[in-house]
Tab-separated table of C-alpha atoms in Angstrom:
chain	number	residue	atom	x	y	z
A	1	UNK	CA	-33.807	20.599	-7.884
A	2	UNK	CA	-31.365	19.339	-5.266
A	3	UNK	CA	-31.979	15.879	-3.953
A	4	UNK	CA	-31.448	15.753	-0.206
A	5	UNK	CA	-30.142	12.580	1.404
A	6	UNK	CA	-32.199	10.582	3.831
A	7	UNK	CA	-31.700	10.648	7.575
A	8	UNK	CA	-30.097	7.230	7.492
A	9	UNK	CA	-27.202	8.159	5.223
A	10	UNK	CA	-23.899	8.033	7.075
A	11	UNK	CA	-22.236	10.691	4.921
A	12	UNK	CA	-24.916	12.825	3.238
A	13	UNK	CA	-23.656	14.728	0.218
A	14	UNK	CA	-25.436	17.554	-1.573
A	15	UNK	CA	-24.404	18.015	-5.229
A	16	UNK	CA	-25.342	21.379	-6.707
A	17	UNK	CA	-22.599	21.713	-9.332
A	18	UNK	CA	-23.036	22.892	-12.945
A	19	UNK	CA	-26.486	24.323	-12.339
A	20	UNK	CA	-25.631	27.928	-13.365
A	21	UNK	CA	-26.529	29.087	-9.868
A	22	UNK	CA	-25.886	32.714	-8.979
A	23	UNK	CA	-27.386	32.295	-5.515
A	24	UNK	CA	-28.551	29.533	-3.217
A	25	UNK	CA	-31.342	29.651	-0.658
A	26	UNK	CA	-31.351	26.837	1.884
A	27	UNK	CA	-33.377	28.648	4.527
A	28	UNK	CA	-36.508	26.709	3.584
A	29	UNK	CA	-34.913	23.501	4.851
A	30	UNK	CA	-35.800	22.273	8.284
A	31	UNK	CA	-33.107	22.251	10.935
A	32	UNK	CA	-33.082	18.476	10.744
A	33	UNK	CA	-32.296	18.438	7.029
A	34	UNK	CA	-29.675	21.129	7.350
A	35	UNK	CA	-27.935	19.112	10.040
A	36	UNK	CA	-27.814	16.082	7.759
A	37	UNK	CA	-25.652	17.793	5.159
A	38	UNK	CA	-21.964	17.076	5.682
A	39	UNK	CA	-20.651	17.663	2.150
A	40	UNK	CA	-21.646	20.408	-0.280
A	41	UNK	CA	-20.467	20.697	-3.879
A	42	UNK	CA	-21.154	24.036	-5.600
A	43	UNK	CA	-18.576	23.892	-8.397
A	44	UNK	CA	-18.968	25.369	-11.887
A	45	UNK	CA	-21.727	27.819	-11.101
A	46	UNK	CA	-21.987	31.605	-11.354
A	47	UNK	CA	-21.573	32.526	-7.724
A	48	UNK	CA	-20.046	35.912	-6.945
A	49	UNK	CA	-20.456	35.456	-3.188
A	50	UNK	CA	-20.648	32.497	-0.886
A	51	UNK	CA	-24.411	32.130	-0.277
A	52	UNK	CA	-25.129	33.111	3.365
A	53	UNK	CA	-27.462	30.149	3.824
A	54	UNK	CA	-24.494	27.793	3.369
A	55	UNK	CA	-23.073	29.076	6.633
A	56	UNK	CA	-26.049	27.665	8.527
A	57	UNK	CA	-25.125	24.065	7.679
A	58	UNK	CA	-23.767	23.457	11.160
A	59	UNK	CA	-22.456	19.930	10.489
A	60	UNK	CA	-20.788	20.703	7.174
A	61	UNK	CA	-17.348	19.080	6.953
A	62	UNK	CA	-16.556	19.423	3.243
A	63	UNK	CA	-17.215	22.480	1.066
A	64	UNK	CA	-16.152	22.788	-2.578
A	65	UNK	CA	-16.975	26.083	-4.311
A	66	UNK	CA	-14.391	25.826	-7.094
A	67	UNK	CA	-14.820	27.350	-10.549
A	68	UNK	CA	-17.040	30.255	-9.680
A	69	UNK	CA	-16.257	33.986	-9.570
A	70	UNK	CA	-15.903	34.504	-5.817
A	71	UNK	CA	-13.938	37.535	-4.653
A	72	UNK	CA	-14.626	37.393	-0.932
A	73	UNK	CA	-15.369	34.848	1.789
A	74	UNK	CA	-17.796	36.327	4.363
A	75	UNK	CA	-17.273	36.401	8.109
A	76	UNK	CA	-20.270	34.095	8.410
A	77	UNK	CA	-18.083	31.174	7.354
A	78	UNK	CA	-16.869	31.106	10.949
A	79	UNK	CA	-20.201	29.458	11.776
A	80	UNK	CA	-18.968	26.275	10.059
A	81	UNK	CA	-17.117	25.007	13.108
A	82	UNK	CA	-17.004	21.405	11.824
A	83	UNK	CA	-15.488	22.288	8.459
A	84	UNK	CA	-12.425	20.113	7.711
A	85	UNK	CA	-11.978	20.557	3.954
A	86	UNK	CA	-12.398	23.861	2.119
A	87	UNK	CA	-11.803	23.906	-1.639
A	88	UNK	CA	-12.161	27.130	-3.637
A	89	UNK	CA	-10.034	26.592	-6.741
A	90	UNK	CA	-10.261	28.815	-9.796
A	91	UNK	CA	-12.031	31.832	-8.366
A	92	UNK	CA	-10.965	35.485	-8.004
A	93	UNK	CA	-9.782	35.342	-4.404
A	94	UNK	CA	-6.719	37.122	-3.026
A	95	UNK	CA	-5.060	37.717	0.351
A	96	UNK	CA	-7.730	40.265	1.350
A	97	UNK	CA	-10.662	37.928	0.656
A	98	UNK	CA	-10.720	36.038	3.956
A	99	UNK	CA	-11.743	37.199	7.425
A	100	UNK	CA	-8.866	37.636	9.865
A	101	UNK	CA	-10.589	35.251	12.263
A	102	UNK	CA	-10.233	32.442	9.724
A	103	UNK	CA	-7.118	31.345	11.610
A	104	UNK	CA	-9.414	29.904	14.288
A	105	UNK	CA	-10.990	27.436	11.844
A	106	UNK	CA	-10.051	23.795	12.408
A	107	UNK	CA	-9.627	23.139	8.681
A	108	UNK	CA	-7.293	20.297	7.726
A	109	UNK	CA	-7.328	20.649	3.915
A	110	UNK	CA	-7.253	24.052	2.226
A	111	UNK	CA	-7.066	24.269	-1.572
A	112	UNK	CA	-7.002	27.742	-3.126
A	113	UNK	CA	-5.174	26.979	-6.361
A	114	UNK	CA	-5.922	29.051	-9.450
A	115	UNK	CA	-6.762	32.318	-7.716
A	116	UNK	CA	-5.039	35.718	-7.437
A	117	UNK	CA	-3.024	35.438	-4.242
A	118	UNK	CA	0.175	37.495	-4.214
A	119	UNK	CA	1.154	35.992	-0.873
A	120	UNK	CA	-0.170	33.422	1.571
A	121	UNK	CA	-2.460	35.242	4.031
A	122	UNK	CA	-0.921	35.448	7.484
A	123	UNK	CA	-4.025	33.967	9.133
A	124	UNK	CA	-3.487	30.752	7.171
A	125	UNK	CA	0.015	30.486	8.621
A	126	UNK	CA	-1.476	30.196	12.113
A	127	UNK	CA	-3.727	27.235	11.302
A	128	UNK	CA	-1.832	24.460	13.045
A	129	UNK	CA	-4.471	21.856	12.117
A	130	UNK	CA	-3.672	22.154	8.392
A	131	UNK	CA	-2.467	18.919	6.855
A	132	UNK	CA	-2.761	19.928	3.195
A	133	UNK	CA	-2.233	23.420	1.767
A	134	UNK	CA	-2.477	24.122	-1.979
A	135	UNK	CA	-1.743	27.468	-3.605
A	136	UNK	CA	-0.819	26.310	-7.094
A	137	UNK	CA	-1.317	28.641	-10.046
A	138	UNK	CA	-1.452	31.891	-8.110
A	139	UNK	CA	0.890	34.899	-8.092
A	140	UNK	CA	3.034	34.089	-5.068
A	141	UNK	CA	6.490	35.646	-5.189
A	142	UNK	CA	7.767	34.389	-1.858
A	143	UNK	CA	7.118	32.008	1.001
A	144	UNK	CA	6.906	33.625	4.412
A	145	UNK	CA	9.142	32.195	7.133
A	146	UNK	CA	6.011	31.725	9.262
A	147	UNK	CA	5.216	28.700	7.117
A	148	UNK	CA	7.122	26.775	9.790
A	149	UNK	CA	4.140	27.177	12.133
A	150	UNK	CA	2.147	24.615	10.131
A	151	UNK	CA	3.618	21.685	12.018
A	152	UNK	CA	0.896	19.233	10.951
A	153	UNK	CA	1.367	19.899	7.237
A	154	UNK	CA	1.864	16.791	5.086
A	155	UNK	CA	1.310	18.306	1.627
A	156	UNK	CA	2.450	21.726	0.446
A	157	UNK	CA	1.576	22.562	-3.163
A	158	UNK	CA	3.053	25.824	-4.465
A	159	UNK	CA	3.593	24.948	-8.125
A	160	UNK	CA	2.914	27.432	-10.902
A	161	UNK	CA	3.780	30.652	-9.095
A	162	UNK	CA	6.562	33.270	-9.257
A	163	UNK	CA	8.618	32.027	-6.314
A	164	UNK	CA	12.380	32.536	-6.588
A	165	UNK	CA	13.500	31.717	-3.043
A	166	UNK	CA	12.715	28.940	-0.571
A	167	UNK	CA	13.195	29.982	3.045
A	168	UNK	CA	15.105	27.467	5.186
A	169	UNK	CA	12.156	27.488	7.610
A	170	UNK	CA	10.371	25.084	5.241
A	171	UNK	CA	12.719	22.457	6.668
A	172	UNK	CA	10.899	22.731	10.003
A	173	UNK	CA	7.789	21.101	8.504
A	174	UNK	CA	8.897	17.718	9.779
A	175	UNK	CA	5.601	16.001	8.919
A	176	UNK	CA	5.821	17.035	5.267
A	177	UNK	CA	5.469	14.126	2.825
A	178	UNK	CA	4.791	15.904	-0.468
A	179	UNK	CA	6.450	19.177	-1.500
A	180	UNK	CA	5.529	20.607	-4.912
A	181	UNK	CA	7.557	23.623	-6.068
A	182	UNK	CA	7.490	23.041	-9.829
A	183	UNK	CA	6.961	25.763	-12.463
A	184	UNK	CA	8.447	28.621	-10.465
A	185	UNK	CA	11.645	30.686	-10.704
A	186	UNK	CA	13.631	28.939	-7.985
A	187	UNK	CA	17.403	29.146	-8.447
A	188	UNK	CA	18.616	27.150	-5.446
A	189	UNK	CA	17.428	24.694	-2.821
A	190	UNK	CA	18.373	25.309	0.827
A	191	UNK	CA	20.498	22.458	2.196
A	192	UNK	CA	18.362	22.496	5.344
A	193	UNK	CA	15.701	20.538	3.444
A	194	UNK	CA	17.647	17.415	4.390
A	195	UNK	CA	15.748	17.608	7.701
A	196	UNK	CA	12.516	16.630	5.940
A	197	UNK	CA	12.936	12.972	6.875
A	198	UNK	CA	9.289	12.143	6.089
A	199	UNK	CA	9.460	13.535	2.543
A	200	UNK	CA	8.325	11.069	-0.132
A	201	UNK	CA	7.975	13.328	-3.176
A	202	UNK	CA	9.840	16.480	-4.210
A	203	UNK	CA	8.752	18.217	-7.424
A	204	UNK	CA	11.242	20.790	-8.714
A	205	UNK	CA	10.740	20.593	-12.469
A	206	UNK	CA	10.631	23.703	-14.660
A	207	UNK	CA	12.612	26.036	-12.418
A	208	UNK	CA	16.002	27.770	-12.768
A	209	UNK	CA	18.094	25.326	-10.741
A	210	UNK	CA	21.735	25.024	-11.736
A	211	UNK	CA	22.731	22.732	-8.865
A	212	UNK	CA	21.325	20.736	-5.991
A	213	UNK	CA	22.782	20.680	-2.480
A	214	UNK	CA	24.704	17.541	-1.639
A	215	UNK	CA	22.603	17.235	1.519
A	216	UNK	CA	19.608	16.155	-0.558
A	217	UNK	CA	21.156	12.683	-0.696
A	218	UNK	CA	20.189	12.190	2.939
A	219	UNK	CA	16.480	12.139	2.016
A	220	UNK	CA	16.535	8.356	2.032
A	221	UNK	CA	12.737	7.950	2.026
A	222	UNK	CA	12.298	10.018	-1.120
A	223	UNK	CA	10.410	8.059	-3.775
A	224	UNK	CA	9.948	10.743	-6.431
A	225	UNK	CA	12.325	13.516	-7.452
A	226	UNK	CA	11.345	15.581	-10.486
A	227	UNK	CA	14.086	17.728	-12.060
A	228	UNK	CA	13.205	18.043	-15.747
A	229	UNK	CA	13.216	21.459	-17.364
A	230	UNK	CA	15.993	22.944	-15.222
A	231	UNK	CA	19.274	24.442	-16.498
A	232	UNK	CA	21.203	21.886	-14.442
A	233	UNK	CA	20.232	19.092	-16.844
A	234	UNK	CA	20.651	21.192	-19.994
A	235	UNK	CA	23.971	22.616	-18.821
A	236	UNK	CA	25.605	19.280	-18.183
A	237	UNK	CA	24.434	17.866	-21.483
A	238	UNK	CA	25.693	20.893	-23.444
A	239	UNK	CA	29.004	20.991	-21.588
A	240	UNK	CA	29.900	17.403	-22.460
A	241	UNK	CA	32.821	17.564	-24.895
A	242	UNK	CA	35.493	15.102	-25.888
A	243	UNK	CA	39.166	16.085	-26.080
A	244	UNK	CA	41.066	13.715	-28.375
A	245	UNK	CA	43.760	11.771	-26.513
A	246	UNK	CA	47.393	12.850	-26.817
A	247	UNK	CA	50.017	10.642	-28.447
A	248	UNK	CA	51.338	9.768	-24.991
A	249	UNK	CA	47.867	8.689	-23.870
A	250	UNK	CA	47.364	6.603	-27.020
A	251	UNK	CA	50.678	4.864	-26.382
A	252	UNK	CA	49.794	4.329	-22.724
A	253	UNK	CA	46.380	2.914	-23.642
A	254	UNK	CA	47.987	0.441	-26.038
A	255	UNK	CA	50.485	-0.732	-23.419
A	256	UNK	CA	47.825	-1.211	-20.727
A	257	UNK	CA	44.997	-2.657	-22.821
A	258	UNK	CA	47.261	-5.174	-24.587
A	259	UNK	CA	49.218	-5.988	-21.440
A	260	UNK	CA	52.563	-5.283	-23.104
A	261	UNK	CA	55.361	-6.236	-20.717
A	262	UNK	CA	57.706	-3.562	-19.348
A	263	UNK	CA	59.767	-2.975	-16.251
A	264	UNK	CA	60.642	0.123	-14.278
A	265	UNK	CA	64.070	0.038	-15.899
A	266	UNK	CA	62.611	0.286	-19.399
A	267	UNK	CA	60.980	3.693	-18.969
A	268	UNK	CA	61.690	7.002	-17.251
A	269	UNK	CA	60.145	7.347	-13.797
A	270	UNK	CA	57.584	9.915	-14.961
A	271	UNK	CA	56.246	7.498	-17.608
A	272	UNK	CA	56.138	4.647	-15.106
A	273	UNK	CA	54.098	6.883	-12.833
A	274	UNK	CA	51.849	7.895	-15.732
A	275	UNK	CA	51.077	4.280	-16.642
A	276	UNK	CA	50.048	3.598	-13.049
A	277	UNK	CA	47.337	6.270	-13.340
A	278	UNK	CA	45.306	4.338	-15.914
A	279	UNK	CA	41.566	4.108	-15.195
A	280	UNK	CA	39.579	1.157	-16.459
A	281	UNK	CA	36.573	1.989	-18.619
A	282	UNK	CA	33.433	1.328	-16.514
A	283	UNK	CA	31.696	-0.357	-19.433
A	284	UNK	CA	31.968	-4.071	-18.547
A	285	UNK	CA	31.839	-4.858	-22.270
A	286	UNK	CA	34.972	-2.811	-22.891
A	287	UNK	CA	38.541	-3.739	-21.914
A	288	UNK	CA	39.878	-0.262	-22.585
A	289	UNK	CA	41.518	2.251	-20.259
A	290	UNK	CA	41.916	6.014	-20.212
A	291	UNK	CA	44.208	8.560	-18.572
A	292	UNK	CA	43.352	12.247	-19.061
A	293	UNK	CA	41.023	12.023	-22.043
A	294	UNK	CA	37.585	10.516	-21.536
A	295	UNK	CA	33.995	10.948	-22.608
A	296	UNK	CA	31.535	12.343	-20.097
A	297	UNK	CA	28.175	10.699	-20.451
A	298	UNK	CA	24.994	11.517	-18.517
A	299	UNK	CA	23.032	8.467	-17.442
A	300	UNK	CA	20.028	8.170	-15.168
A	301	UNK	CA	20.358	5.541	-12.474
A	302	UNK	CA	18.275	4.348	-9.555
A	303	UNK	CA	19.059	6.062	-6.260
A	304	UNK	CA	18.097	4.103	-3.144
A	305	UNK	CA	16.068	1.906	-5.480
A	306	UNK	CA	13.368	4.590	-5.483
A	307	UNK	CA	13.919	7.184	-8.231
A	308	UNK	CA	16.131	8.151	-11.146
A	309	UNK	CA	19.073	10.487	-10.590
A	310	UNK	CA	21.432	11.808	-13.302
A	311	UNK	CA	25.052	10.756	-12.796
A	312	UNK	CA	28.178	11.534	-14.750
A	313	UNK	CA	29.550	8.382	-16.384
A	314	UNK	CA	33.114	8.363	-17.762
A	315	UNK	CA	33.859	6.259	-20.863
A	316	UNK	CA	37.143	5.752	-22.659
A	317	UNK	CA	35.941	6.924	-26.093
A	318	UNK	CA	32.847	8.078	-28.021
A	319	UNK	CA	32.664	4.642	-29.627
A	320	UNK	CA	32.354	2.985	-26.241
A	321	UNK	CA	28.587	3.175	-25.785
A	322	UNK	CA	27.067	3.050	-22.331
A	323	UNK	CA	25.915	-0.390	-21.222
A	324	UNK	CA	22.784	1.201	-19.774
A	325	UNK	CA	19.427	0.716	-21.375
A	326	UNK	CA	17.072	3.668	-21.708
A	327	UNK	CA	14.380	1.536	-20.126
A	328	UNK	CA	14.241	2.380	-16.400
A	329	UNK	CA	12.870	-1.077	-15.660
A	330	UNK	CA	15.696	-2.921	-17.422
A	331	UNK	CA	17.157	-5.749	-15.360
A	332	UNK	CA	20.324	-5.652	-17.411
A	333	UNK	CA	20.809	-2.012	-16.504
A	334	UNK	CA	20.698	-2.723	-12.796
A	335	UNK	CA	23.269	-5.489	-13.166
A	336	UNK	CA	25.612	-3.293	-15.181
A	337	UNK	CA	25.252	-0.399	-12.725
A	338	UNK	CA	26.209	-2.632	-9.830
A	339	UNK	CA	29.343	-3.695	-11.695
A	340	UNK	CA	30.597	-0.122	-12.072
A	341	UNK	CA	33.014	0.858	-9.297
A	342	UNK	CA	31.790	3.767	-7.193
A	343	UNK	CA	34.946	5.773	-7.822
A	344	UNK	CA	34.231	5.738	-11.572
A	345	UNK	CA	30.958	7.640	-11.108
A	346	UNK	CA	30.713	11.278	-10.127
A	347	UNK	CA	27.393	12.629	-8.859
A	348	UNK	CA	26.428	15.658	-10.879
A	349	UNK	CA	23.814	18.307	-10.064
A	350	UNK	CA	24.897	18.080	-6.434
A	351	UNK	CA	26.768	21.371	-6.297
């Protein structure tokens, strides 16, 4: 049996999870007890419908009906005028399951991950009080441009869908702090996302990205950027090849690295010019130089001191190992990175 909280509890919670319920009758409760209930947990039961008696809990603020078999949310839910958080993960809901009037609800957190939505219902895109919207693990193929109406949104979770395109209107969610787009089919990121100045975390792993817009570097408050499992990383690693230096380069390297003396009168003008093009190997432990032949090496470095970003690092030869440690917390790595001139590093994955 459910244990009801006392009248003195500041935040009364009713736990009715994992009870194999296929219905719930709360009509026998007095009005006083019904008004006490502010949170209701009905997860992991056998509910096919939201029990009508739940909709008479006039002070309910939090409702979790995850892991049932719900296919429809009744119109009676509109009675829950104080509802702030509605969680219905892992059910059988789709875009036709909610009443059209649901847009009038003052819900702030809406989590419908693990359902059967093919698109975000249009009534949800009119809920300007939403601060957190989660549709992970559904069947979404696109994001409607009307998403820009959710001006209070701080978290948007759309991971694990079939999305291939991000509309630039997402950039109008200026309050957004967490954007999760992982495990989709996204091939490009709109440069307009640089307007998301409040963004702290951007999850893009396991997509089809082959480049990132250069504008993403302006997201200076970003603390987490997840890129693993995209062709952009695999492509750059596979494309790294080493062309052996020519005889002229080998001779030029010897002259420069051993500081052999010569004057402009000793060599033709084209060779004098060539020797002036020598680039110093960025490895501080190496005194070598290179001209046209170098080794491209991917290394992950701190960007803005917040997260790891893959950069292209040029070395003079395969034997010249990178000074960077694989440990992201290495103090030595930070010192070596600071000693590398900026013009010896080329940002990759930036398009």
